CSV table of C-alpha atoms in Angstrom, one decimal:
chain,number,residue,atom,x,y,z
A,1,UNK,CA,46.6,16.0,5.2
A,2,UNK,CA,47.6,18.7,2.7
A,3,UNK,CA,49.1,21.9,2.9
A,4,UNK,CA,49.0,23.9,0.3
A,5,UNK,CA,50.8,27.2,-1.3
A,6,UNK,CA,48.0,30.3,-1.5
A,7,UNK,CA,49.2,31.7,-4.0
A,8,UNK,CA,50.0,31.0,-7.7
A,9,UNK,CA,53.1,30.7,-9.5
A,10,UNK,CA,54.3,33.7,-11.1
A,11,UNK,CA,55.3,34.3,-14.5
A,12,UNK,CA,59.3,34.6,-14.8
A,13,UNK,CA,61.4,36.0,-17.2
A,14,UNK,CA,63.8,32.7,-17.4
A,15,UNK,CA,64.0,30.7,-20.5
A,16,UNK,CA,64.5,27.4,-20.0
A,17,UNK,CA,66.4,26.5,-23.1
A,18,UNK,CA,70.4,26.6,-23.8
A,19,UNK,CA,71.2,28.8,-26.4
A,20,UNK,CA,72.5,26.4,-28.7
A,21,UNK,CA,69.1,24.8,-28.6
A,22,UNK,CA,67.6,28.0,-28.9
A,23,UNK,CA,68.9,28.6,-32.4
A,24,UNK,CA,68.6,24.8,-33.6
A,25,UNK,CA,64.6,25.2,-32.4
A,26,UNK,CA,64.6,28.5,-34.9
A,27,UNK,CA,66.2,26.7,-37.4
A,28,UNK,CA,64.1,23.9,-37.0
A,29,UNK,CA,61.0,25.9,-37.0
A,30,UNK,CA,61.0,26.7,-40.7
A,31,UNK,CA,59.7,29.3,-42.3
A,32,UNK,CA,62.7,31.0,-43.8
A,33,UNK,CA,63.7,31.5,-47.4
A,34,UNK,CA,67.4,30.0,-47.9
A,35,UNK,CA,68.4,34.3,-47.9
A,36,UNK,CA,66.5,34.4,-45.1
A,37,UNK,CA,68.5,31.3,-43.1
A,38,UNK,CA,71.2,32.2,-44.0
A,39,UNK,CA,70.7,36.6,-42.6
A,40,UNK,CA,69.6,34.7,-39.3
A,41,UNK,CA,72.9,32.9,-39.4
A,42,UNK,CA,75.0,35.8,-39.8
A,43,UNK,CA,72.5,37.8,-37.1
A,44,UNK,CA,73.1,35.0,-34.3
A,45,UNK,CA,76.9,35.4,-35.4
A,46,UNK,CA,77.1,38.9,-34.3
A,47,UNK,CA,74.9,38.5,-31.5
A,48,UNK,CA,77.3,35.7,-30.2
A,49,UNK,CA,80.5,37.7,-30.6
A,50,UNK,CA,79.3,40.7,-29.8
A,51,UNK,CA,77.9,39.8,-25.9
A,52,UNK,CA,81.1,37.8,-25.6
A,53,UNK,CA,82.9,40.8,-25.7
A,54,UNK,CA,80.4,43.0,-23.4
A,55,UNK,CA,80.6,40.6,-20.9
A,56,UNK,CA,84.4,39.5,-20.6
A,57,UNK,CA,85.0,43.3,-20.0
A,58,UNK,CA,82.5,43.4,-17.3
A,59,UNK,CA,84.0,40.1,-16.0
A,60,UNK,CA,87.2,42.1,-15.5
A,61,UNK,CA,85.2,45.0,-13.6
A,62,UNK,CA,84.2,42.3,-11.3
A,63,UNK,CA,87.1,40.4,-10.9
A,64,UNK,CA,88.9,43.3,-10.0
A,65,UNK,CA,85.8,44.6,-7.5
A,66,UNK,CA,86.0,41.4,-5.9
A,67,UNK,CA,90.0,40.5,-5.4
A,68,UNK,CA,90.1,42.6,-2.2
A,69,UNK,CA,87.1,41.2,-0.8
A,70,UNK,CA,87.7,37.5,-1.6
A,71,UNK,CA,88.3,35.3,1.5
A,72,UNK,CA,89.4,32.2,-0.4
A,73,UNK,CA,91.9,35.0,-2.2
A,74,UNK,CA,95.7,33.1,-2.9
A,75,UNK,CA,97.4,36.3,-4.3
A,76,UNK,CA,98.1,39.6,-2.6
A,77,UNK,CA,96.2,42.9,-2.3
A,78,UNK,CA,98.4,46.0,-2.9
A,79,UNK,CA,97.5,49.2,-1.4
A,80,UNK,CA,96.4,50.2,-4.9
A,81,UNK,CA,93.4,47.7,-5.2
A,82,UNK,CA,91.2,49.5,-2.4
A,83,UNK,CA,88.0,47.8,-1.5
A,84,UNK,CA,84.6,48.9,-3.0
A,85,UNK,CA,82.0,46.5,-2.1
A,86,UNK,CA,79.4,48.9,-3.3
A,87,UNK,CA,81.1,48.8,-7.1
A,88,UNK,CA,80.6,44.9,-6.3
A,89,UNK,CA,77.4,44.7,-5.0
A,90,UNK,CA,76.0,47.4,-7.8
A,91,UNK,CA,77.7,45.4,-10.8
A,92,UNK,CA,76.5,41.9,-9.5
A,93,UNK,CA,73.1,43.3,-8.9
A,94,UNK,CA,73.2,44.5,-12.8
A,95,UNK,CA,74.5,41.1,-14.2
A,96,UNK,CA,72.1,38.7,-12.2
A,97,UNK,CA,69.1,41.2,-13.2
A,98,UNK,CA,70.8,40.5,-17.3
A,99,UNK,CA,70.2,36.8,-16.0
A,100,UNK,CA,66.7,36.3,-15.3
A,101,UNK,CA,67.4,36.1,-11.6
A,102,UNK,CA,64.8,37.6,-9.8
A,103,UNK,CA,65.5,39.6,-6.7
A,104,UNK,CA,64.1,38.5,-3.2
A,105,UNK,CA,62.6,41.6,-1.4
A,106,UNK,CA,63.2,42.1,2.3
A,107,UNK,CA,59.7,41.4,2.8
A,108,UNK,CA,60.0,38.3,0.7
A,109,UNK,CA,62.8,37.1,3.0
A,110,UNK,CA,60.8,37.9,6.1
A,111,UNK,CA,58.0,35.8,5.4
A,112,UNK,CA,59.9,32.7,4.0
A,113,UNK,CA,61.8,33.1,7.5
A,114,UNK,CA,58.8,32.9,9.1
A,115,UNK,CA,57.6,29.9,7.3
A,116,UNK,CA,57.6,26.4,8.4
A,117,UNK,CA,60.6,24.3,7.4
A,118,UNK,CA,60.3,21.0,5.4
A,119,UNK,CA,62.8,19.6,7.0
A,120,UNK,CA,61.2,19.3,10.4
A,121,UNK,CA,63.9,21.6,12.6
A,122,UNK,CA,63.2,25.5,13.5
A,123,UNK,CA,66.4,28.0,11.8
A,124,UNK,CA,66.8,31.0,12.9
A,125,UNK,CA,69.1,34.0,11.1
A,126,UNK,CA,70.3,37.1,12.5
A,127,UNK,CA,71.0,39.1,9.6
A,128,UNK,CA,72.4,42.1,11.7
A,129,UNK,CA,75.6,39.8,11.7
A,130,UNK,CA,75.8,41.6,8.3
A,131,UNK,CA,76.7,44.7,6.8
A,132,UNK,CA,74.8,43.7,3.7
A,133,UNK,CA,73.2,41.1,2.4
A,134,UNK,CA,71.8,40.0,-1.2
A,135,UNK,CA,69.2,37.1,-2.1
A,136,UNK,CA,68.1,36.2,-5.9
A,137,UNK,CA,66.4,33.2,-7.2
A,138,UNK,CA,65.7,31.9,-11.0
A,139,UNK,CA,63.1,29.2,-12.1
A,140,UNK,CA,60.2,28.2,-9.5
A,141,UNK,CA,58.3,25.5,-9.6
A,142,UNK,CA,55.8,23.8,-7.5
A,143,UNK,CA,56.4,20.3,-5.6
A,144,UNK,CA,55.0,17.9,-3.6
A,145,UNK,CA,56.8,15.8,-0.8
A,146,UNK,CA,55.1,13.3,1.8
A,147,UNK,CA,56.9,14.4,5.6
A,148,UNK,CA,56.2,11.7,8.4
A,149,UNK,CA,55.0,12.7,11.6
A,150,UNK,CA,55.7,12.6,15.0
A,151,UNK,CA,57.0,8.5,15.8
A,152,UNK,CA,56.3,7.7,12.0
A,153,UNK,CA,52.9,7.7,14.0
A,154,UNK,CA,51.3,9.3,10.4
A,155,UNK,CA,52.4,11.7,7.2
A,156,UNK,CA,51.3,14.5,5.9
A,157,UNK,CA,52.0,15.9,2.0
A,158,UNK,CA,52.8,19.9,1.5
A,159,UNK,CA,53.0,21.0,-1.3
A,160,UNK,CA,55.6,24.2,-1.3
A,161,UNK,CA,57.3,26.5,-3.6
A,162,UNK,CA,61.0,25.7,-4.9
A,163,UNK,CA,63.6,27.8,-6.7
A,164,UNK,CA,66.1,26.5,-9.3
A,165,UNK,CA,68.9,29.0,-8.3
A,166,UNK,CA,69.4,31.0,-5.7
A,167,UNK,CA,72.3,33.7,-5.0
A,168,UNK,CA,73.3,35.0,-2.0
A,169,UNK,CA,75.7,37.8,-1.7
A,170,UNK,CA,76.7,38.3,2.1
A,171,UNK,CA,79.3,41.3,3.1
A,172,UNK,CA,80.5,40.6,6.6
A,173,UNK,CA,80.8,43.4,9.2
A,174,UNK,CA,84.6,44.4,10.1
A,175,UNK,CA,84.0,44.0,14.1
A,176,UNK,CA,83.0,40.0,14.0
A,177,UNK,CA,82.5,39.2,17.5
A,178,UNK,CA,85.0,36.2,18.4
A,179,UNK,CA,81.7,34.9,20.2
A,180,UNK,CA,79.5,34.8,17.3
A,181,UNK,CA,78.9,31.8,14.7
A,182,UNK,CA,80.9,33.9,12.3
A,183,UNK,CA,84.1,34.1,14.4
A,184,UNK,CA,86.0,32.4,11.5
A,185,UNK,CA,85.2,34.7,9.0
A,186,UNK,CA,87.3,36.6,7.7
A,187,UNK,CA,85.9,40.5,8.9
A,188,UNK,CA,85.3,42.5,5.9
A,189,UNK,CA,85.2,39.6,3.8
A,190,UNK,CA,82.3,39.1,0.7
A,191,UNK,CA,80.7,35.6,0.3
A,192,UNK,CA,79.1,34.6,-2.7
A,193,UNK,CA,77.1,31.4,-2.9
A,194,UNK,CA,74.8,29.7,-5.4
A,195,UNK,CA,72.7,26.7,-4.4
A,196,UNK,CA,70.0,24.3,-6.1
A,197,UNK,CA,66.4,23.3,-6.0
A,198,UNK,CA,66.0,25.4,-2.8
A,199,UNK,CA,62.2,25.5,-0.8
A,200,UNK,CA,61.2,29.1,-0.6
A,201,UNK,CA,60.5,28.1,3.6
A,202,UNK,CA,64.0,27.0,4.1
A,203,UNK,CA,65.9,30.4,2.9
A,204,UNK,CA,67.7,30.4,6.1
A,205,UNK,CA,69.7,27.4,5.6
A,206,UNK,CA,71.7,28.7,3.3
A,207,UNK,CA,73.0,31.9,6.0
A,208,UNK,CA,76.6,31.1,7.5
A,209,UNK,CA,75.3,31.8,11.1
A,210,UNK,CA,71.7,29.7,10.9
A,211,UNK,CA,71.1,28.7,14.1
A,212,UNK,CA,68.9,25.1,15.2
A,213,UNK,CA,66.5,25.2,17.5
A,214,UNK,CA,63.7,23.0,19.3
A,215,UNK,CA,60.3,23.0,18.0
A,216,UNK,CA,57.4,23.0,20.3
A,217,UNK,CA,56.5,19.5,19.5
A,218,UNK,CA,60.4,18.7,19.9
A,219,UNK,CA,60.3,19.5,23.5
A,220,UNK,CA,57.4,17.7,24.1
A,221,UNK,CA,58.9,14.7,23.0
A,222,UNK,CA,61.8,15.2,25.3
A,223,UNK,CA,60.2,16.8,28.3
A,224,UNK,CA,57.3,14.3,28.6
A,225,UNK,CA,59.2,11.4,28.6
A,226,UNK,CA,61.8,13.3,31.1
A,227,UNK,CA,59.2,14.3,33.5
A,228,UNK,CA,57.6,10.8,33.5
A,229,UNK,CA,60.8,8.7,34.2
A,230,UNK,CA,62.0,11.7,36.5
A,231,UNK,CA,58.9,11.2,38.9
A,232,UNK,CA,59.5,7.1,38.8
A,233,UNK,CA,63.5,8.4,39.5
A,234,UNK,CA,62.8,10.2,42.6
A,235,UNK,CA,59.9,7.6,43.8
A,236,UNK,CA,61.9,4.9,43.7
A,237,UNK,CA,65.7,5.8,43.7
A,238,UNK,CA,66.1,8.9,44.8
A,239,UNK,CA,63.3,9.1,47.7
A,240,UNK,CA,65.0,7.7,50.2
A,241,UNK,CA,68.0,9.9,49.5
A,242,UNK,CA,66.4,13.4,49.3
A,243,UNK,CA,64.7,12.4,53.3
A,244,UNK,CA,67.7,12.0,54.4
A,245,UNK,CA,69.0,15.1,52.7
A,246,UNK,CA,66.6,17.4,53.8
A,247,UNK,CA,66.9,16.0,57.7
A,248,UNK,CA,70.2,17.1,57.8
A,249,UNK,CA,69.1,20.7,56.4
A,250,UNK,CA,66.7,20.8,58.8
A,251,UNK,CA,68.9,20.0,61.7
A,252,UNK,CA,72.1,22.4,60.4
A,253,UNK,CA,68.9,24.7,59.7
A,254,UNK,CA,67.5,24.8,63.3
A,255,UNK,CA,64.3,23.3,62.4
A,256,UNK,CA,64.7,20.1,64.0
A,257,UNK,CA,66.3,19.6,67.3
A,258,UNK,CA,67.2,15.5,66.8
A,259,UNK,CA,70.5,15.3,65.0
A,260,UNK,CA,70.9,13.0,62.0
A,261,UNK,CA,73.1,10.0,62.4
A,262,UNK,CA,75.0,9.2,59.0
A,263,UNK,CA,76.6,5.9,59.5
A,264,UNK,CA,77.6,3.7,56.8
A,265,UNK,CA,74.8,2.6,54.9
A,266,UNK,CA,73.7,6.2,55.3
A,267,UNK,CA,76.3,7.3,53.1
A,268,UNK,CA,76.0,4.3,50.7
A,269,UNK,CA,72.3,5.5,50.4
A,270,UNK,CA,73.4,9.1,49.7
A,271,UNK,CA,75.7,8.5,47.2
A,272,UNK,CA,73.9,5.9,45.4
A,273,UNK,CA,70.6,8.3,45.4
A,274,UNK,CA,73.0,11.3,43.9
A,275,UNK,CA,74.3,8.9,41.5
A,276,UNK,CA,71.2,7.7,40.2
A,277,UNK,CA,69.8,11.9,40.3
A,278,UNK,CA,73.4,12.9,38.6
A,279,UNK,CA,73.3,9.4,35.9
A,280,UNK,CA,69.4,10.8,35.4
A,281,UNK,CA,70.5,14.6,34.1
A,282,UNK,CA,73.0,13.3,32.3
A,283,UNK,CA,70.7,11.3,30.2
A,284,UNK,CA,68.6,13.8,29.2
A,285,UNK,CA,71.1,16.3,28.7
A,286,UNK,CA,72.1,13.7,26.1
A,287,UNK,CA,68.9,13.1,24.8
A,288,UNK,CA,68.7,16.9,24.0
A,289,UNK,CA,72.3,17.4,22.6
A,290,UNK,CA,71.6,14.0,20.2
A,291,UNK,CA,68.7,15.4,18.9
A,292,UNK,CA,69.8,18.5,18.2
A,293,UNK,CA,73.4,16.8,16.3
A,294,UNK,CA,70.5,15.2,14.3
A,295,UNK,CA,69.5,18.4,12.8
A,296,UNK,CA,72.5,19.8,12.5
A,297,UNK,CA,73.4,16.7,10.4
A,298,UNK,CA,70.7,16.8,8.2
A,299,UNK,CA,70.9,20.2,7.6
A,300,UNK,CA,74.5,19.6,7.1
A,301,UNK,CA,73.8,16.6,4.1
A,302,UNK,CA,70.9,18.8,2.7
A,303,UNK,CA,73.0,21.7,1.9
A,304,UNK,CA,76.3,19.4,0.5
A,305,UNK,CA,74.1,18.0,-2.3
A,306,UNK,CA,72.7,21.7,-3.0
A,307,UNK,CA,75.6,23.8,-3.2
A,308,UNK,CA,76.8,24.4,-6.8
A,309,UNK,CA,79.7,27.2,-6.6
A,310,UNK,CA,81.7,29.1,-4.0
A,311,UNK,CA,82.7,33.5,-4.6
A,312,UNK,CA,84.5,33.7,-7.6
A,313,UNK,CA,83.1,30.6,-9.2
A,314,UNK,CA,79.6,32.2,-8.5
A,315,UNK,CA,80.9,35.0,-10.5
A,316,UNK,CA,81.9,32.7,-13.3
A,317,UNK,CA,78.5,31.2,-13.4
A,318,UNK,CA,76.0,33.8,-13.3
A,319,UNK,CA,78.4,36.1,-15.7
A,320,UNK,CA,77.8,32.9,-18.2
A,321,UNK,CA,73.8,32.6,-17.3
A,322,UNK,CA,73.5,36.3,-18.2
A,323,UNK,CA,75.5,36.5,-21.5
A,324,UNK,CA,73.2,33.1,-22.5
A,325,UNK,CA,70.1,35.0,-21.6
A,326,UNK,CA,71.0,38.0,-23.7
A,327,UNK,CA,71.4,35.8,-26.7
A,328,UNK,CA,68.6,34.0,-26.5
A,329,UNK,CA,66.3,37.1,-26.1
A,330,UNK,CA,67.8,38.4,-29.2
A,331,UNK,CA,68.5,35.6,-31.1
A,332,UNK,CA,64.5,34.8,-30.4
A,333,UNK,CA,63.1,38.3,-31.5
A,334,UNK,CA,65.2,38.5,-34.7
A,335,UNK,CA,64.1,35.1,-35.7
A,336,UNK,CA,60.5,35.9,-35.5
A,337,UNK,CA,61.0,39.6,-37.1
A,338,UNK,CA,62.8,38.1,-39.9
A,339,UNK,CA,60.1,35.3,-40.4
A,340,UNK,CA,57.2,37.9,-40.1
A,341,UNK,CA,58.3,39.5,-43.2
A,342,UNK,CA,56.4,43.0,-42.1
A,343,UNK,CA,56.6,45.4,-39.5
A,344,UNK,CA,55.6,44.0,-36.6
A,345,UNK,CA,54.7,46.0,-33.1
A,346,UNK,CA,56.3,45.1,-30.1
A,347,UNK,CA,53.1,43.8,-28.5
A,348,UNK,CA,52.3,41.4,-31.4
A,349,UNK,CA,56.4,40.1,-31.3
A,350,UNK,CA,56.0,39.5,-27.5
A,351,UNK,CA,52.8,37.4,-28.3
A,352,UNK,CA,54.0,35.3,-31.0
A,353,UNK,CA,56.8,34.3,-29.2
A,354,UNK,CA,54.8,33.5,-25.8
A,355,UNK,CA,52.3,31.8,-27.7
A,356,UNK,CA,55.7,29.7,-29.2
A,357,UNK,CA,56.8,28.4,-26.2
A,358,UNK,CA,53.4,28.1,-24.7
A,359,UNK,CA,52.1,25.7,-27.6
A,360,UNK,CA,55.1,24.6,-29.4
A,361,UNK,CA,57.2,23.6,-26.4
A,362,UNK,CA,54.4,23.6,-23.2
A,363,UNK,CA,56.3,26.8,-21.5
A,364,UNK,CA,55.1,29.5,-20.2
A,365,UNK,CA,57.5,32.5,-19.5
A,366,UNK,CA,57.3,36.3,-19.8
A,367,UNK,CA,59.5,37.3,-22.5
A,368,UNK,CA,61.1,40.8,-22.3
A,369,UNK,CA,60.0,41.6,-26.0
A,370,UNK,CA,61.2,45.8,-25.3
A,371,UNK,CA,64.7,45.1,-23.7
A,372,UNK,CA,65.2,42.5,-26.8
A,373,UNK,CA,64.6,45.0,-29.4
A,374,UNK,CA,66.6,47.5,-27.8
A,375,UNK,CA,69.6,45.2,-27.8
A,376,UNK,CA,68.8,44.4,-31.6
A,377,UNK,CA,68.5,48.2,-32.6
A,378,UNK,CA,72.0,48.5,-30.8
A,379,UNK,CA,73.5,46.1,-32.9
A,380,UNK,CA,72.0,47.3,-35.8
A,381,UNK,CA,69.6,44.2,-36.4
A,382,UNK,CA,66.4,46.1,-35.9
A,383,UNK,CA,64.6,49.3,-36.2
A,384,UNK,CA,61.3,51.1,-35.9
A,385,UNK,CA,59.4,51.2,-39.0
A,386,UNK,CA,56.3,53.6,-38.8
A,387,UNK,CA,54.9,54.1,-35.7
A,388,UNK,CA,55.7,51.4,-33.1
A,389,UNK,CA,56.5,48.4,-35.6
A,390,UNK,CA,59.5,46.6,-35.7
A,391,UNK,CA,61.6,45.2,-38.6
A,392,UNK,CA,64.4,43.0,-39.1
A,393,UNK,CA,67.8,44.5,-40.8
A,394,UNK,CA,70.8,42.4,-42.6
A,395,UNK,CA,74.0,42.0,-40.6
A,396,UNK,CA,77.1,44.3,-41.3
A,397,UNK,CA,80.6,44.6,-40.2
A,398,UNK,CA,80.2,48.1,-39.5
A,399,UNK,CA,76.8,46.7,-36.4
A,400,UNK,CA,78.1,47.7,-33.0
């Protein structure tokens, strides 16, 4: 049996290349005049240093947003650096967005929640444990895994959506209940966590207070078997116990005027019968907590090979993923304005360069052709010539 995804894959912004390889695929393109390599040269030059800059100042802005907020903080907070995990929140939002990272709507969240998980146990996540919370993903692809089925009786295959990255950008509330899942968190606090190849259906297992619960079919498994062995329990061991037990109620009741002798093997009878009831409860008390450690453990491994970075590494990271996507958009639409030779409209640069990936390397992406030109114009790389065409301009010392 097969399940699979209704809907198609979209079309993301992300390109799949590092930016080193970026340029060497340019260069290796052809297509250039040795002026011309050599203006591309100086062009990726300037782009380089110049988003270098850009972003070490905004990694200061978010270092210092962040310090206050940190729970894994070493170093001291003076009255001085006040907390604004709005500032925080606003700035990561505007960095992972310069990233490719795609944000995951509240509506988005509430139906992967309600999705079946792949890993056979039900999660559940109570995000009013939070003052505000913050999901992005990158890359999606589609795979296919083979999941047994009850006993290893039979299998099925689904086939279900999975993110390359995801973010998630939690801001605790300052009155943590001491009874909640989050009573070691630090109240206040800011988590930031990036993760790996993550199914879309199993969202939840990346939330600090995910809770495990018993599936339908994971009480029937218990409770059949329980009800079956209980009967043969109080048939066999236990019968004899509860007649005698419910003689004496009758008699300290009123309802029977014989009184119960309880001599010795009474007693023996009695106590073995509550034994055997008490060793029977037990059991399947067990049977219920083992089963549940079982998911708890393999939600446990899942997430240990799927975690990439903890808060301020995260900030790290994605500060690096979006200063390499800047470059690569606009080391891309200068190569291709400079090789063109003409003016060229936005629309046609945007094809050519979808129509590159697509046949040259077997990609498909949406390339953001107007937010690289903008950033070329900026550094004094492009600009309009005639009425919505584009052309490529020679470095100088004086480009901003």
């Amino acid at each position: 049996m097969t399940d699979t995804p209704t809907n198609a894959l979209p079309i993301l912004r992300f390109i799949p290349f590092r930016r080193r390889d970026i340029v060497t695929m340019c260069e290796q393109e052809g297509g250039l005049s040795e002026e011309q390599a050599e203006q591309f040269r100086q062009a990726n030059a300037l782009i380089e240093d110049f988003f270098q800059r850009d972003f070490h100042a905004i990694k200061q802005r978010l270092k210092d947003a962040y310090a206050p907020l940190d729970p894994d903080a070493d170093t001291r907070c003076t009255a001085v650096a006040a907390q604004n995990p709005d500032e925080l929140s606003q700035t990561l939002a505007s960095v992972l967005n310069r990233g490719n990272y795609e944000k995951v709507t509240e509506e988005g969240l509430n139906a992967a929640f309600e999705s079946a998980s792949l890993f056979n146990i039900r999660l559940f996540v109570d995000l009013n444990d939070f003052d505000d919370v913050l999901l992005y993903t990158r890359g999606v692809s589609e795979r296919t895994e083979t999941l047994s089925g009850p006993l290893g009786l039979f299998s099925r295959t689904v086939t279900f959506r999975n993110f390359d990255r995801v973010v998630l950008y939690i801001r605790f509330k300052s009155d943590i209940d001491e009874n909640s899942t989050l009573g070691g968190c630090r109240p206040g606090a800011t988590m930031l966590k990036l993760f790996k190849d993550v199914p879309e259906a199993d969202l939840e297992m990346l939330f600090p207070n995910t809770r495990i619960g018993m599936r339908f079919r994971d009480k029937l498994l218990i409770g059949i078997p329980a009800l079956i062995s209980g009967g043969v329990v109080l048939t066999t061991k236990v019968g004899a116990t509860l007649l005698l037990l419910g003689s004496l109620f009758g008699f300290w009741l009123g309802l029977k005027n014989e009184p119960v002798t309880l001599d010795r093997n009474a007693v023996l009878a009695l106590a073995a019968g509550l034994g055997a009831l008490g060793g029977y409860l037990w059991k399947q008390f067990s049977n219920f907590r083992n089963r549940k450690l079982r998911f708890t453990q393999a939600l446990t491994r899942n997430l240990y090979f799927k975690l990439l970075d903890n808060n301020a590494g995260v900030i790290h990271r994605i500060l690096d993923d979006a200063e390499e996507s800047e470059c690569k958009e606009s080391t891309l639409a200068y190569y291709f304005l400079l090789r063109a030779g003409e003016p060229l409209s936005a629309e046609a640069l945007d094809e050519t360069i979808e129509s590159w990936f697509q046949e040259r390397w077997q990609c498909t992406l949406d390339f953001e052709v107007d937010d690289a030109l903008n950033k070329l114009e900026r550094l004094g790389l492009a600009e309009k010539h005639g009425e919505g065409a584009w052309i490529a301009k020679a470095s100088s010392a004086n480009s901003r």
